[in-house]
Amino acid sequence: MHYVDRVLASLKEKNPNEAEFHQAATEILNSLRPVVDRHPEYEKTALLERFVEPERVILFRVPWVDDGGNVHVNKGYRVQFSSAIGPYKGGLRFHPTVNLSIVKFLGLEQVLKNSLTSLPIGGGKGGSDFDPKGKSEGEIMRFCQSFMTELYRHVGADTDVPAGDIGVGGREIGYLFGQYKRIVNEHVGVLTGRGLSYGGSLVRTEATGYGLCYIVEEALADRNDGFKDKTVVISGSGNVAIYAAEKAQSLGAKVVAMSDSNGYIFDKSGISLDVVKQIKETERGRIRLYAERVKGAEYHDGCRDIWSIPCDIALPCATQNELDLESAKRLVQNGVKVVGEGANMPTTLDGISAFLGNGVVFLPAKAANAGGVATSALEMAQSSGRLFWTFEEVDLRLRSIMKNIYRNIDGAAREYGAEGDYVAGANIAGFRKVADAMLAQGIV
Ligand code: NDP
């Protein structure tokens, strides 16, 4: 049996009931076969076994009291996956679906993503099954304070630097940071995505969505094409989706659809992003309100059919496994040219095969959404140096990082005879640096 197959079989046996973690590990390890074949030292040092086993998994209780005086208990997670190339780094997700499998899949992806940024950051991920929807400000604050009251002992500016993810935005980062500072008595860069008044970086809010468009732009430029006059469909209407839409529009594209977990809006004359921002960022309301406010726009219940809308570029920016084989086939039939993953693992394995098999340019999450964590690393650099760079300075660095990622994944794919397969290219390019660092550091 091939080394990769043995590692995958053992991973599934040792970690039953972790479907998302199996899915991510399968995708990654399968594309590493040619690399493993060239490097027998990996097997000798059980490098793959160590690569898929988190360095540390922290599980904890998060008790909190609601406005009515009722006590609730949620689960808290932090998976410190790999510190081979730098301190653990990766977001916190607050969503009722969060479980160990999801945190581990996100953590493993994060290791390679962070490596791809070319910045010195290891990989981690965390969160809670807490549902922020419908909670008051006071409830959110008390939950964040309780979460940090345990997490603070495991994180640190040179140890582990969490950030936001689904359900954790600027507001939550503020409450988490306030509690950390209160306990530890240090104003340091222990979290990224902080507000500009207390150590945050310009462009961090926009970074993941902008970065996604920058890498798509680079892939298009490589084919003598661009965003201008392209029709774009974006799922989600959170942080990543909103700023992907903003950048796509500014590059001359027409964004015709967006969604939330209840349904999607279709506006054939182009989405008015100010209305979406007002609903989602200011009012924290539902996307269906858009159709009530904008003439000619439609709202449809359910998210899946958003992929039946004809488009040139599809940007899934909501959540994992939101784009399955059937949706992929519809996009292909309707002539989609590029799919860029803003969310983590939004496309199922058979969906990815459908894109690759039909010549669609497919940019996988660990490359395409790396702009968020890359800008977080720029925030860390500014914190350590007590510096504050301008918007233009950070944006320029972000753009150059995304271009560089495209070059690297394209080059790695070619080197291993998989031209145009950016899934393989991203896994190989990200893995090589982590593997080199692991080999250099001995059996740890
Ligand atoms: P937000 O919480 O800001 O937005 C999430 C969006 O996705 C919302 O529109 C939400 O709808 C929708 N959504 C969430 N869960 C589901 C679901 N189960 N089914 C359908 N829609 C859903 O999160 P982000 O924009 O920060 O994150 C989106 C994705 O991008 C995630 O996969 C995240 O891991 C990834 N990502 C985020 C980065 C960042 O910097 N923020 C960096 C890299 C990746 P609703 O409002 O109804 O909940």
Short mmCIF file of C-alpha atoms and ligand atoms in Angstrom, two decimals:
data_model
loop_
_atom_site.label_atom_id
_atom_site.label_comp_id
_atom_site.label_asym_id
_atom_site.label_seq_id
_atom_site.Cartn_x
_atom_site.Cartn_y
_atom_site.Cartn_z
CA MET A 1 0.00 0.00 0.00
CA HIS A 2 1.30 3.49 -0.83
CA TYR A 3 2.55 5.50 2.16
CA VAL A 4 -0.22 8.09 1.59
CA ASP A 5 -2.94 5.40 1.65
CA ARG A 6 -1.58 3.95 4.88
CA VAL A 7 -1.53 7.37 6.55
CA LEU A 8 -5.08 8.10 5.38
CA ALA A 9 -6.39 4.71 6.54
CA SER A 10 -4.82 5.16 9.95
CA LEU A 11 -6.13 8.74 10.23
CA LYS A 12 -9.69 7.56 9.54
CA GLU A 13 -9.38 4.71 12.02
CA LYS A 14 -7.92 6.89 14.78
CA ASN A 15 -10.35 9.78 14.21
CA PRO A 16 -13.75 8.25 13.47
CA ASN A 17 -16.77 10.54 12.95
CA GLU A 18 -14.62 13.41 11.66
CA ALA A 19 -15.94 13.60 8.10
CA GLU A 20 -14.72 17.14 7.33
CA PHE A 21 -11.24 16.37 8.66
CA HIS A 22 -11.10 13.19 6.52
CA GLN A 23 -12.22 15.19 3.48
CA ALA A 24 -9.53 17.86 3.88
CA ALA A 25 -6.78 15.34 4.66
CA THR A 26 -7.78 13.17 1.67
CA GLU A 27 -7.65 16.11 -0.73
CA ILE A 28 -4.28 17.27 0.60
CA LEU A 29 -2.49 13.93 0.92
CA ASN A 30 -3.67 12.63 -2.45
CA SER A 31 -2.05 15.54 -4.20
CA LEU A 32 1.19 15.04 -2.24
CA ARG A 33 1.80 11.55 -3.69
CA PRO A 34 4.39 12.66 -6.28
CA VAL A 35 6.22 14.74 -3.65
CA VAL A 36 6.30 11.85 -1.20
CA ASP A 37 7.62 9.56 -3.96
CA ARG A 38 10.55 11.93 -4.54
CA HIS A 39 11.35 12.16 -0.82
CA PRO A 40 11.77 8.78 0.89
CA GLU A 41 13.02 10.59 4.01
CA TYR A 42 9.43 11.67 4.73
CA GLU A 43 8.33 8.11 5.35
CA LYS A 44 11.47 7.30 7.38
CA THR A 45 10.70 10.18 9.73
CA ALA A 46 6.92 9.53 9.82
CA LEU A 47 6.56 13.07 8.52
CA LEU A 48 3.03 12.67 7.12
CA GLU A 49 1.77 11.03 10.33
CA ARG A 50 3.12 13.99 12.28
CA PHE A 51 1.81 16.49 9.72
CA VAL A 52 -1.82 15.31 10.13
CA GLU A 53 -1.71 15.05 13.93
CA PRO A 54 -2.27 18.41 15.68
CA GLU A 55 0.50 19.39 18.09
CA ARG A 56 -2.14 20.19 20.70
CA VAL A 57 -5.96 20.11 21.01
CA ILE A 58 -7.57 22.20 23.72
CA LEU A 59 -11.21 21.60 24.65
CA PHE A 60 -12.92 23.65 27.30
CA ARG A 61 -16.19 24.64 28.94
CA VAL A 62 -17.62 28.12 28.29
CA PRO A 63 -20.32 28.99 30.85
CA TRP A 64 -22.24 32.26 30.48
CA VAL A 65 -25.39 33.94 31.74
CA ASP A 66 -28.08 35.35 29.40
CA ASP A 67 -30.05 38.56 29.95
CA GLY A 68 -32.80 36.61 31.73
CA GLY A 69 -30.35 35.17 34.29
CA ASN A 70 -30.33 31.69 32.74
CA VAL A 71 -27.02 29.81 32.69
CA HIS A 72 -25.75 28.28 29.42
CA VAL A 73 -22.74 26.09 28.71
CA ASN A 74 -20.99 25.94 25.31
CA LYS A 75 -17.96 24.03 24.10
CA GLY A 76 -14.72 25.92 23.37
CA TYR A 77 -11.98 24.65 21.05
CA ARG A 78 -8.45 25.61 20.07
CA VAL A 79 -6.49 23.28 17.84
CA GLN A 80 -2.80 24.25 17.72
CA PHE A 81 -1.98 22.31 14.60
CA SER A 82 1.57 23.19 13.58
CA SER A 83 4.21 25.62 14.83
CA ALA A 84 6.86 24.38 12.34
CA ILE A 85 7.23 27.72 10.56
CA GLY A 86 5.92 30.21 13.14
CA PRO A 87 3.48 30.76 16.02
CA TYR A 88 0.06 29.11 15.60
CA LYS A 89 -2.23 31.42 13.64
CA GLY A 90 -5.84 31.02 12.53
CA GLY A 91 -9.33 32.24 13.24
CA LEU A 92 -12.04 31.55 15.82
CA ARG A 93 -15.47 30.49 14.55
CA PHE A 94 -18.68 30.93 16.58
CA HIS A 95 -21.42 28.89 14.92
CA PRO A 96 -23.75 26.12 16.18
CA THR A 97 -22.23 23.62 13.71
CA VAL A 98 -18.70 23.94 15.17
CA ASN A 99 -17.26 20.61 16.34
CA LEU A 100 -13.82 19.01 16.58
CA SER A 101 -13.91 17.68 13.02
CA ILE A 102 -14.58 21.15 11.60
CA VAL A 103 -11.93 22.83 13.73
CA LYS A 104 -9.37 20.18 12.73
CA PHE A 105 -10.13 20.44 9.00
CA LEU A 106 -9.82 24.22 9.23
CA GLY A 107 -6.59 23.89 11.22
CA LEU A 108 -4.97 21.52 8.73
CA GLU A 109 -5.92 23.76 5.81
CA GLN A 110 -4.57 26.73 7.73
CA VAL A 111 -1.11 25.16 8.06
CA LEU A 112 -0.67 25.06 4.28
CA LYS A 113 -2.42 28.37 3.68
CA ASN A 114 -0.15 30.17 6.11
CA SER A 115 2.88 28.58 4.51
CA LEU A 116 1.71 29.81 1.09
CA THR A 117 1.67 33.43 2.28
CA SER A 118 5.49 33.11 2.61
CA LEU A 119 5.22 34.79 6.03
CA PRO A 120 6.45 33.12 9.26
CA ILE A 121 3.17 31.80 10.68
CA GLY A 122 2.16 28.30 11.79
CA GLY A 123 -1.40 26.98 11.72
CA GLY A 124 -4.23 26.74 14.23
CA LYS A 125 -7.99 27.22 14.45
CA GLY A 126 -10.61 27.43 17.17
CA GLY A 127 -14.10 28.44 18.10
CA SER A 128 -17.29 27.44 19.81
CA ASP A 129 -20.73 25.99 19.09
CA PHE A 130 -22.17 29.25 20.46
CA ASP A 131 -24.70 30.89 18.12
CA PRO A 132 -24.32 34.68 18.11
CA LYS A 133 -27.55 35.13 16.09
CA GLY A 134 -30.28 36.84 18.10
CA LYS A 135 -28.06 37.47 21.14
CA SER A 136 -27.92 40.89 22.80
CA GLU A 137 -24.73 42.97 22.97
CA GLY A 138 -24.39 42.11 26.66
CA GLU A 139 -24.73 38.38 25.97
CA ILE A 140 -22.11 38.50 23.22
CA MET A 141 -19.72 40.39 25.50
CA ARG A 142 -20.18 38.02 28.45
CA PHE A 143 -19.73 35.00 26.19
CA CYS A 144 -16.50 36.42 24.69
CA GLN A 145 -15.20 37.24 28.18
CA SER A 146 -15.92 33.72 29.42
CA PHE A 147 -14.30 32.20 26.29
CA MET A 148 -11.11 34.23 26.81
CA THR A 149 -11.02 33.51 30.55
CA GLU A 150 -9.92 29.99 29.57
CA LEU A 151 -8.21 30.69 26.23
CA TYR A 152 -5.79 33.33 27.54
CA ARG A 153 -3.49 30.73 29.14
CA HIS A 154 -2.96 28.96 25.79
CA VAL A 155 -2.33 31.96 23.49
CA GLY A 156 0.23 34.77 23.26
CA ALA A 157 1.80 37.14 20.73
CA ASP A 158 4.67 34.68 20.09
CA THR A 159 2.72 31.48 20.83
CA ASP A 160 -0.70 31.51 19.21
CA VAL A 161 -2.47 34.49 17.63
CA PRO A 162 -6.18 33.89 16.86
CA ALA A 163 -8.31 36.08 14.57
CA GLY A 164 -11.93 36.16 13.37
CA ASP A 165 -13.90 33.73 11.20
CA ILE A 166 -17.62 32.98 10.81
CA GLY A 167 -19.49 34.73 13.64
CA VAL A 168 -16.38 36.46 14.96
CA GLY A 169 -15.88 39.96 13.56
CA GLY A 170 -14.52 43.25 14.89
CA ARG A 171 -17.01 43.41 17.76
CA GLU A 172 -16.14 39.97 19.13
CA ILE A 173 -12.38 40.51 18.66
CA GLY A 174 -12.73 43.70 20.73
CA TYR A 175 -14.42 41.89 23.64
CA LEU A 176 -11.93 39.00 23.47
CA PHE A 177 -8.97 41.39 23.42
CA GLY A 178 -10.35 43.48 26.29
CA GLN A 179 -10.63 40.41 28.49
CA TYR A 180 -7.14 39.13 27.54
CA LYS A 181 -5.56 42.49 28.40
CA ARG A 182 -7.44 42.64 31.68
CA ILE A 183 -6.21 39.19 32.77
CA VAL A 184 -2.62 39.32 31.49
CA ASN A 185 -2.00 43.06 31.87
CA GLU A 186 -0.22 43.31 28.52
CA HIS A 187 -1.27 45.30 25.45
CA VAL A 188 0.24 43.00 22.81
CA GLY A 189 -0.69 41.60 19.41
CA VAL A 190 -2.35 38.46 20.74
CA LEU A 191 -5.34 38.72 18.38
CA THR A 192 -5.53 40.14 14.87
CA GLY A 193 -8.48 41.86 13.27
CA ARG A 194 -8.35 44.40 16.11
CA GLY A 195 -9.96 47.84 15.77
CA LEU A 196 -7.79 50.62 14.36
CA SER A 197 -7.86 52.47 17.68
CA TYR A 198 -6.17 49.62 19.58
CA GLY A 199 -3.53 48.06 17.35
CA GLY A 200 -5.40 46.87 14.27
CA SER A 201 -4.21 47.20 10.70
CA LEU A 202 -5.83 49.04 7.83
CA VAL A 203 -7.13 46.65 5.11
CA ARG A 204 -7.59 43.70 7.54
CA THR A 205 -11.40 44.00 7.23
CA GLU A 206 -11.24 43.99 3.43
CA ALA A 207 -8.25 41.64 3.10
CA THR A 208 -9.80 38.22 2.45
CA GLY A 209 -12.30 39.46 -0.13
CA TYR A 210 -9.83 41.82 -1.82
CA GLY A 211 -7.14 39.13 -1.82
CA LEU A 212 -9.54 36.68 -3.44
CA CYS A 213 -10.15 39.12 -6.30
CA TYR A 214 -6.42 39.84 -6.63
CA ILE A 215 -5.60 36.18 -7.17
CA VAL A 216 -8.51 35.73 -9.61
CA GLU A 217 -7.29 38.85 -11.42
CA GLU A 218 -3.80 37.32 -11.67
CA ALA A 219 -5.17 34.03 -13.03
CA LEU A 220 -7.22 35.98 -15.58
CA ALA A 221 -4.25 38.16 -16.55
CA ASP A 222 -2.25 34.99 -17.16
CA ARG A 223 -4.91 34.18 -19.78
CA ASN A 224 -4.95 37.71 -21.23
CA ASP A 225 -8.26 38.44 -19.57
CA GLY A 226 -9.60 40.52 -16.67
CA PHE A 227 -12.62 41.26 -14.44
CA LYS A 228 -13.98 43.95 -16.75
CA ASP A 229 -17.60 43.27 -17.81
CA LYS A 230 -17.61 39.81 -16.23
CA THR A 231 -20.74 38.56 -14.45
CA VAL A 232 -19.97 37.40 -10.91
CA VAL A 233 -22.00 35.32 -8.43
CA ILE A 234 -20.92 35.43 -4.78
CA SER A 235 -22.40 33.26 -2.03
CA GLY A 236 -22.56 34.63 1.51
CA SER A 237 -22.92 38.24 2.60
CA GLY A 238 -20.47 38.30 5.49
CA ASN A 239 -17.00 39.75 5.76
CA VAL A 240 -15.41 37.81 2.90
CA ALA A 241 -18.37 38.08 0.50
CA ILE A 242 -18.94 41.82 0.95
CA TYR A 243 -15.34 42.83 0.27
CA ALA A 244 -14.98 40.37 -2.60
CA ALA A 245 -18.03 42.06 -4.14
CA GLU A 246 -16.56 45.51 -3.49
CA LYS A 247 -13.26 44.69 -5.22
CA ALA A 248 -14.89 42.80 -8.11
CA GLN A 249 -17.10 45.82 -8.77
CA SER A 250 -14.18 48.22 -8.58
CA LEU A 251 -12.34 46.09 -11.15
CA GLY A 252 -15.26 46.49 -13.54
CA ALA A 253 -17.31 43.33 -12.97
CA LYS A 254 -21.05 43.06 -12.36
CA VAL A 255 -21.99 41.13 -9.19
CA VAL A 256 -25.53 39.83 -9.71
CA ALA A 257 -26.18 37.57 -6.70
CA MET A 258 -25.33 37.17 -3.00
CA SER A 259 -26.82 35.04 -0.18
CA ASP A 260 -27.05 34.26 3.51
CA SER A 261 -27.93 31.01 5.26
CA ASN A 262 -31.66 31.48 4.47
CA GLY A 263 -31.63 32.37 0.78
CA TYR A 264 -30.18 34.42 -2.05
CA ILE A 265 -30.84 37.67 -3.89
CA PHE A 266 -30.59 38.16 -7.65
CA ASP A 267 -30.24 41.66 -9.05
CA LYS A 268 -29.62 41.54 -12.77
CA SER A 269 -28.64 45.19 -12.96
CA GLY A 270 -25.87 44.63 -10.40
CA ILE A 271 -25.98 44.45 -6.59
CA SER A 272 -26.03 47.78 -4.72
CA LEU A 273 -23.40 47.01 -2.14
CA ASP A 274 -24.33 49.96 0.09
CA VAL A 275 -27.72 48.33 0.67
CA VAL A 276 -26.11 44.96 1.49
CA LYS A 277 -23.67 46.63 3.91
CA GLN A 278 -26.48 48.52 5.61
CA ILE A 279 -28.48 45.30 6.09
CA LYS A 280 -25.65 42.93 7.06
CA GLU A 281 -23.05 45.16 8.76
CA THR A 282 -25.19 47.83 10.39
CA GLU A 283 -28.56 46.20 11.04
CA ARG A 284 -27.28 42.58 11.25
CA GLY A 285 -30.45 41.69 9.34
CA ARG A 286 -31.39 39.08 6.72
CA ILE A 287 -30.46 39.35 3.03
CA ARG A 288 -34.11 39.03 1.92
CA LEU A 289 -34.60 42.67 3.01
CA TYR A 290 -32.56 43.64 -0.07
CA ALA A 291 -35.39 42.63 -2.42
CA GLU A 292 -37.83 44.73 -0.38
CA ARG A 293 -35.57 47.78 -0.74
CA VAL A 294 -34.21 47.54 -4.28
CA LYS A 295 -36.59 47.69 -7.25
CA GLY A 296 -36.28 44.81 -9.69
CA ALA A 297 -34.30 42.57 -7.31
CA GLU A 298 -35.52 39.03 -6.49
CA TYR A 299 -35.22 36.99 -3.30
CA HIS A 300 -35.30 33.18 -3.31
CA ASP A 301 -35.46 30.90 -0.27
CA GLY A 302 -32.63 28.37 0.02
CA CYS A 303 -28.97 28.88 -0.89
CA ARG A 304 -28.17 26.12 -3.36
CA ASP A 305 -29.90 27.54 -6.44
CA ILE A 306 -27.62 30.56 -6.41
CA TRP A 307 -25.29 28.34 -8.50
CA SER A 308 -27.91 28.03 -11.26
CA ILE A 309 -27.45 31.70 -12.14
CA PRO A 310 -25.27 32.01 -15.27
CA CYS A 311 -21.94 33.72 -14.54
CA ASP A 312 -18.34 33.97 -15.72
CA ILE A 313 -16.85 33.95 -12.23
CA ALA A 314 -18.22 32.14 -9.16
CA LEU A 315 -16.91 33.05 -5.71
CA PRO A 316 -18.25 30.77 -2.94
CA CYS A 317 -17.73 32.84 0.23
CA ALA A 318 -20.14 31.35 2.82
CA THR A 319 -19.18 27.98 4.31
CA GLN A 320 -17.83 24.45 3.78
CA ASN A 321 -19.44 22.07 1.26
CA GLU A 322 -21.89 24.68 -0.05
CA LEU A 323 -21.05 23.86 -3.68
CA ASP A 324 -21.64 20.19 -4.54
CA LEU A 325 -21.35 18.15 -7.74
CA GLU A 326 -24.80 19.11 -9.02
CA SER A 327 -24.12 22.82 -8.48
CA ALA A 328 -20.69 22.46 -10.11
CA LYS A 329 -22.30 20.84 -13.17
CA ARG A 330 -24.81 23.66 -13.46
CA LEU A 331 -22.05 26.25 -13.32
CA VAL A 332 -20.07 24.39 -15.98
CA GLN A 333 -23.16 24.09 -18.24
CA ASN A 334 -23.70 27.83 -17.89
CA GLY A 335 -20.14 28.55 -19.00
CA VAL A 336 -18.36 29.53 -15.78
CA LYS A 337 -14.70 30.33 -16.46
CA VAL A 338 -13.21 30.83 -13.01
CA VAL A 339 -14.15 29.57 -9.53
CA GLY A 340 -12.31 31.20 -6.63
CA GLU A 341 -12.93 29.85 -3.13
CA GLY A 342 -13.38 32.65 -0.58
CA ALA A 343 -14.77 30.31 2.07
CA ASN A 344 -12.82 27.35 3.43
CA MET A 345 -13.52 24.08 1.55
CA PRO A 346 -16.80 25.34 0.02
CA THR A 347 -16.54 22.85 -2.86
CA THR A 348 -17.03 19.11 -2.35
CA LEU A 349 -14.35 16.74 -3.71
CA ASP A 350 -16.56 15.63 -6.65
CA GLY A 351 -17.44 19.27 -7.33
CA ILE A 352 -13.73 20.08 -7.63
CA SER A 353 -13.24 17.15 -10.05
CA ALA A 354 -16.07 18.47 -12.21
CA PHE A 355 -14.39 21.87 -12.46
CA LEU A 356 -10.92 20.47 -13.14
CA GLY A 357 -12.28 17.97 -15.68
CA ASN A 358 -14.02 20.73 -17.63
CA GLY A 359 -11.17 23.20 -17.90
CA VAL A 360 -12.54 25.66 -15.34
CA VAL A 361 -9.82 27.70 -13.61
CA PHE A 362 -10.28 26.54 -10.02
CA LEU A 363 -8.47 28.48 -7.26
CA PRO A 364 -8.69 26.54 -3.98
CA ALA A 365 -9.31 28.23 -0.64
CA LYS A 366 -5.89 27.77 0.88
CA ALA A 367 -4.46 29.93 -1.90
CA ALA A 368 -7.45 32.08 -2.80
CA ASN A 369 -8.49 33.23 0.68
CA ALA A 370 -4.98 33.52 2.14
CA GLY A 371 -5.14 37.33 1.91
CA GLY A 372 -6.91 37.49 5.28
CA VAL A 373 -4.27 35.69 7.26
CA ALA A 374 -1.49 37.35 5.26
CA THR A 375 -2.79 40.75 6.34
CA SER A 376 -3.11 39.43 9.88
CA ALA A 377 0.60 38.65 9.71
CA LEU A 378 1.18 42.22 8.51
CA GLU A 379 -0.85 43.37 11.55
CA MET A 380 1.46 41.27 13.77
CA ALA A 381 4.51 42.87 12.17
CA GLN A 382 3.10 46.36 12.78
CA SER A 383 2.26 45.45 16.42
CA SER A 384 5.77 44.16 17.14
CA GLY A 385 7.38 47.18 15.50
CA ARG A 386 4.90 49.68 17.02
CA LEU A 387 4.17 50.84 13.46
CA PHE A 388 1.07 51.87 11.55
CA TRP A 389 1.17 51.54 7.78
CA THR A 390 -1.13 53.42 5.39
CA PHE A 391 -4.01 51.74 3.55
CA GLU A 392 -2.08 51.93 0.29
CA GLU A 393 1.02 50.35 1.84
CA VAL A 394 -0.87 47.36 3.26
CA ASP A 395 -2.99 46.95 0.12
CA LEU A 396 0.13 46.95 -2.05
CA ARG A 397 1.73 44.24 0.09
CA LEU A 398 -1.49 42.20 0.00
CA ARG A 399 -1.67 42.44 -3.78
CA SER A 400 1.94 41.39 -4.16
CA ILE A 401 1.47 38.45 -1.73
CA MET A 402 -1.54 37.20 -3.73
CA LYS A 403 0.35 37.50 -7.03
CA ASN A 404 3.22 35.61 -5.50
CA ILE A 405 0.89 32.85 -4.28
CA TYR A 406 -0.49 32.48 -7.79
CA ARG A 407 3.03 32.21 -9.25
CA ASN A 408 4.00 29.62 -6.62
CA ILE A 409 0.98 27.35 -7.04
CA ASP A 410 1.18 27.61 -10.81
CA GLY A 411 4.90 26.79 -10.71
CA ALA A 412 4.50 23.85 -8.31
CA ALA A 413 1.69 22.39 -10.45
CA ARG A 414 3.87 22.60 -13.58
CA GLU A 415 6.89 21.15 -11.79
CA TYR A 416 4.88 18.05 -10.91
CA GLY A 417 3.26 17.67 -14.33
CA ALA A 418 -0.16 18.93 -13.26
CA GLU A 419 -0.32 22.19 -15.22
CA GLY A 420 -3.40 24.24 -14.35
CA ASP A 421 -4.31 22.03 -11.36
CA TYR A 422 -4.07 24.60 -8.58
CA VAL A 423 -5.41 22.18 -5.99
CA ALA A 424 -2.26 20.10 -6.44
CA GLY A 425 -0.12 23.23 -6.87
CA ALA A 426 -1.34 24.82 -3.62
CA ASN A 427 -0.99 21.64 -1.58
CA ILE A 428 2.50 20.94 -2.90
CA ALA A 429 3.81 24.51 -2.62
CA GLY A 430 2.40 24.92 0.90
CA PHE A 431 3.58 21.53 2.11
CA ARG A 432 7.20 21.74 0.92
CA LYS A 433 8.11 24.59 3.26
CA VAL A 434 6.39 22.95 6.25
CA ALA A 435 8.11 19.62 5.49
CA ASP A 436 11.54 21.28 5.22
CA ALA A 437 11.04 23.02 8.57
CA MET A 438 9.85 19.78 10.20
CA LEU A 439 12.83 17.82 8.90
CA ALA A 440 15.24 20.51 10.12
CA GLN A 441 13.73 20.48 13.61
CA GLY A 442 14.04 16.75 14.24
CA ILE A 443 11.41 14.37 15.61
CA VAL A 444 9.16 16.81 17.49
P1 NDP B 1 -19.23 35.84 8.36
O1 NDP B 1 -19.78 35.31 9.60
O2 NDP B 1 -18.90 37.28 8.25
O3 NDP B 1 -20.22 35.50 7.12
C1 NDP B 1 -20.57 34.20 6.82
C2 NDP B 1 -21.57 34.22 5.69
O4 NDP B 1 -21.85 32.90 5.26
C3 NDP B 1 -22.89 34.81 6.11
O5 NDP B 1 -23.52 35.39 4.99
C4 NDP B 1 -23.65 33.57 6.58
O6 NDP B 1 -25.06 33.71 6.54
C5 NDP B 1 -23.20 32.55 5.58
N1 NDP B 1 -23.22 31.21 6.18
C6 NDP B 1 -22.61 30.81 7.32
N2 NDP B 1 -22.89 29.53 7.58
C7 NDP B 1 -23.68 29.11 6.58
C8 NDP B 1 -24.31 27.89 6.29
N3 NDP B 1 -24.17 26.82 7.10
N4 NDP B 1 -25.05 27.81 5.16
C9 NDP B 1 -25.20 28.89 4.34
N5 NDP B 1 -24.63 30.09 4.58
C10 NDP B 1 -23.89 30.19 5.69
O7 NDP B 1 -17.94 34.94 8.03
P2 NDP B 1 -16.73 35.23 7.05
O8 NDP B 1 -17.19 36.02 5.87
O9 NDP B 1 -15.61 35.73 7.87
O10 NDP B 1 -16.34 33.75 6.61
C11 NDP B 1 -16.91 33.11 5.45
C12 NDP B 1 -16.01 31.97 5.01
O11 NDP B 1 -14.71 32.49 4.71
C13 NDP B 1 -15.76 30.88 6.05
O12 NDP B 1 -15.61 29.65 5.40
C14 NDP B 1 -14.43 31.29 6.67
O13 NDP B 1 -13.75 30.18 7.24
C15 NDP B 1 -13.71 31.79 5.45
N6 NDP B 1 -12.59 32.70 5.71
C16 NDP B 1 -12.75 33.86 6.39
C17 NDP B 1 -11.67 34.70 6.57
C18 NDP B 1 -11.82 36.03 7.21
O14 NDP B 1 -10.84 36.79 7.18
N7 NDP B 1 -12.96 36.40 7.76
C19 NDP B 1 -10.33 34.33 6.14
C20 NDP B 1 -10.28 33.10 5.36
C21 NDP B 1 -11.38 32.33 5.20
P3 NDP B 1 -25.86 34.13 7.89
O15 NDP B 1 -25.67 35.59 8.02
O16 NDP B 1 -27.25 33.72 7.58
O17 NDP B 1 -25.25 33.32 9.00
#
